[in-house]
mmCIF file of C-alpha atoms in Angstrom:
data_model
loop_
_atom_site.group_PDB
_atom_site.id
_atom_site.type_symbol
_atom_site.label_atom_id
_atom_site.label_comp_id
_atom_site.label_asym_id
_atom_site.label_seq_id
_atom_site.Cartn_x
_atom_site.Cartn_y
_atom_site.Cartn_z
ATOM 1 C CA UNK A 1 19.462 33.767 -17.182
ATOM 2 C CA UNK A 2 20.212 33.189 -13.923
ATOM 3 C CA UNK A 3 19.844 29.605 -13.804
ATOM 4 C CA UNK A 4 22.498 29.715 -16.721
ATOM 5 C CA UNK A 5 24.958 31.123 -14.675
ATOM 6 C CA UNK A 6 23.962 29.947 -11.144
ATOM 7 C CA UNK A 7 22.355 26.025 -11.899
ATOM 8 C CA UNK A 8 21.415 26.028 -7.940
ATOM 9 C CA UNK A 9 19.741 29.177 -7.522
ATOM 10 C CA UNK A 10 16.706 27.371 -5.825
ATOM 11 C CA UNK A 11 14.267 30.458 -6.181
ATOM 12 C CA UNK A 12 15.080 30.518 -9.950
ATOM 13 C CA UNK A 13 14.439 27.080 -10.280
ATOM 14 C CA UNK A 14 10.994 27.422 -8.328
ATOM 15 C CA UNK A 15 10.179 30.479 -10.487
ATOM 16 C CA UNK A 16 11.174 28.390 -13.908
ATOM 17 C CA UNK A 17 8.854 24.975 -12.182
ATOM 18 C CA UNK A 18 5.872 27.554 -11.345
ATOM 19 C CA UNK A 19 5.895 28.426 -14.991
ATOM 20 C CA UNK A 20 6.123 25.422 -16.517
ATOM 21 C CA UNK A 21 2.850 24.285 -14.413
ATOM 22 C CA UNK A 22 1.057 27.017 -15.525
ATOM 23 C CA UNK A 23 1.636 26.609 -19.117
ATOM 24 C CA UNK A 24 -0.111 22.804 -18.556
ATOM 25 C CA UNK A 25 3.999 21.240 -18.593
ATOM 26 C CA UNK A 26 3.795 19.308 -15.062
ATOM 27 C CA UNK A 27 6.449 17.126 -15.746
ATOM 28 C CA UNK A 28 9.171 20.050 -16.782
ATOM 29 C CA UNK A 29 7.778 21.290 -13.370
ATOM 30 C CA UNK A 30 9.055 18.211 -11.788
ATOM 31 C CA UNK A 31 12.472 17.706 -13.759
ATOM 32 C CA UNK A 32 13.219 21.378 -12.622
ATOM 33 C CA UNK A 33 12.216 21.150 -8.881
ATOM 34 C CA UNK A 34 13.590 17.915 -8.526
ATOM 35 C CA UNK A 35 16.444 19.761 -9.188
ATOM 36 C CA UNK A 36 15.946 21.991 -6.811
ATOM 37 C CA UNK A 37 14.894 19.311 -3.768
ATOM 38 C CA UNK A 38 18.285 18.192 -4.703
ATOM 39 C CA UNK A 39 20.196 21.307 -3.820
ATOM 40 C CA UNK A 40 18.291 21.675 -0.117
ATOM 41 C CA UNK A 41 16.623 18.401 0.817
ATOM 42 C CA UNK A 42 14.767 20.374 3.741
ATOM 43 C CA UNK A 43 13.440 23.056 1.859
ATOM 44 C CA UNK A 44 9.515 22.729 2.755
ATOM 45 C CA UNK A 45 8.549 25.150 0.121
ATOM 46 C CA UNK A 46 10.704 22.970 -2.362
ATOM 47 C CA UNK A 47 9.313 19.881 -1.722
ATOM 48 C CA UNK A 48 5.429 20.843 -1.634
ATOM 49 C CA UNK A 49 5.791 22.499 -4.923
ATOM 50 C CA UNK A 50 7.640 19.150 -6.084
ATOM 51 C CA UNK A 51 4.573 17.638 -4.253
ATOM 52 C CA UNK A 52 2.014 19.215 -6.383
ATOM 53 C CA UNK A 53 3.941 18.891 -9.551
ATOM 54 C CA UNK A 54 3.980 15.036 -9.549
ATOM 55 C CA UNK A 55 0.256 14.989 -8.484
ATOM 56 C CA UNK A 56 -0.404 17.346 -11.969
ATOM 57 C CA UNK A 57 1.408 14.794 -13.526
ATOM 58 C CA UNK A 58 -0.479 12.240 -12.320
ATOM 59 C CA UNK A 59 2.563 10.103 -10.363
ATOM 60 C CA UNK A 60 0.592 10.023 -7.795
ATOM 61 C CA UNK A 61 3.147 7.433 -5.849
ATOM 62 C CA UNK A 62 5.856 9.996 -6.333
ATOM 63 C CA UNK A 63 3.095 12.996 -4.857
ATOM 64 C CA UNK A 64 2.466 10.829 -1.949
ATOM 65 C CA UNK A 65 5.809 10.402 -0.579
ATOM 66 C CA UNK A 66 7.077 14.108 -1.245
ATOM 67 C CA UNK A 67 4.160 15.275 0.946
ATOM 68 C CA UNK A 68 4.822 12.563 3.345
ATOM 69 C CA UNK A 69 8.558 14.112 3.858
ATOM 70 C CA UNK A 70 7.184 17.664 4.008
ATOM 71 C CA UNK A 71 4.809 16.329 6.511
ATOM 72 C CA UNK A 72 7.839 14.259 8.661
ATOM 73 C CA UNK A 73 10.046 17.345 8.463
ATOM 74 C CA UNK A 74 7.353 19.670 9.689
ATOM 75 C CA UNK A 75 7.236 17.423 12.433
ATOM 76 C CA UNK A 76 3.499 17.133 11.512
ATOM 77 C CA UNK A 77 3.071 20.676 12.017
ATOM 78 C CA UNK A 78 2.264 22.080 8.253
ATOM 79 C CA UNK A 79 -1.216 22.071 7.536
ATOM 80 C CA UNK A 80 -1.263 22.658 4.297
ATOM 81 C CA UNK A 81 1.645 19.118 3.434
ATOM 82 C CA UNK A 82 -0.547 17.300 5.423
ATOM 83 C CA UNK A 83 -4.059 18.834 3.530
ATOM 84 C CA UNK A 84 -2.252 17.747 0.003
ATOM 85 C CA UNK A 85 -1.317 14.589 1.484
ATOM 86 C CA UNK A 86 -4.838 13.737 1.999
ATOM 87 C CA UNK A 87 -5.454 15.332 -1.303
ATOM 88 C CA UNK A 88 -3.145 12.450 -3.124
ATOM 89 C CA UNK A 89 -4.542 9.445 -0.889
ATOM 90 C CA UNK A 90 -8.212 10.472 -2.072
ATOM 91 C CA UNK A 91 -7.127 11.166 -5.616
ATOM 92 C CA UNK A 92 -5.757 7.970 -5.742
ATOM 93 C CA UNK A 93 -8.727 6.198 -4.462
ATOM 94 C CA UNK A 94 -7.668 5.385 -0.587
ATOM 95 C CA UNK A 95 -10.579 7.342 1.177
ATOM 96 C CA UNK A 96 -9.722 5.740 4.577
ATOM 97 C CA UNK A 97 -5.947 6.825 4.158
ATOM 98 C CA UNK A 98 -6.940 10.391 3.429
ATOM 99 C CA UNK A 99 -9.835 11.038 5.721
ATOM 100 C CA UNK A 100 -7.622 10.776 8.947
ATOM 101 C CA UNK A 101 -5.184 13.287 7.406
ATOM 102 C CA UNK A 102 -7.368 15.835 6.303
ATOM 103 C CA UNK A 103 -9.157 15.626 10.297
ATOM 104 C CA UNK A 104 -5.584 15.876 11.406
ATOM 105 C CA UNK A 105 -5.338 19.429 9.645
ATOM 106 C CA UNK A 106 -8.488 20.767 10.739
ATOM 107 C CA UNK A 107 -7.792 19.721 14.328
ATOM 108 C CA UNK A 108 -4.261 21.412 14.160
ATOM 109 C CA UNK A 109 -5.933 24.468 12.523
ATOM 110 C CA UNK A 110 -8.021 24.862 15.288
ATOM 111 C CA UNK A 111 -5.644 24.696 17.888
ATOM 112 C CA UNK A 112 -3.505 27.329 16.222
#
């Protein structure tokens, strides 16, 4: 309902996405937070549920460069875009892609 009257309510649109993945319908997921990444292009939460969507769906290209953006706009700082970075480059067969990230994130880890 709110979505009907408000087509940019972000947290409506995450809620709706969140959903959709759990009933097994990753690519409504992405059509709906796509949507959403559209209305706030900085919104971290936005773009590593958008991450996570595409890699359900099994676009692994589209996965990849989501969490690469969450990763540039954290300024390297968010563990957990740069953990589901590493996530995609392994699922996708590039072992010596994801094995620096995923050090990356337990170094930073520590040091927080």
């Amino acid at each position: 309902q709110v979505v009907a009257t408000q087509p940019d309510q972000v947290e409506a649109l995450r809620f709706l996405a969140n959903a959709a993945l759990s009933r097994g319908d990753p690519g409504t997921a992405v059509a709906v937070l796509s949507r959403a990444a559209q209305t706030n292009r900085n919104d971290l939460g936005v773009l590593l549920e958008l991450g996570v969507a595409y890699r359900s769906a099994q676009r692994m290209d589209e996965a990849r460069s989501v969490f690469e953006r969450a990763v540039e706009l954290s300024q390297g700082g968010n563990t957990t875009a740069r953990l589901l970075l590493a996530n995609v480059y392994e699922l996708d067969d590039r072992p010596e892609m994801a094995l620096p990230q995923y050090f990356r994130a337990i170094l930073d880890s520590q040091a927080k």
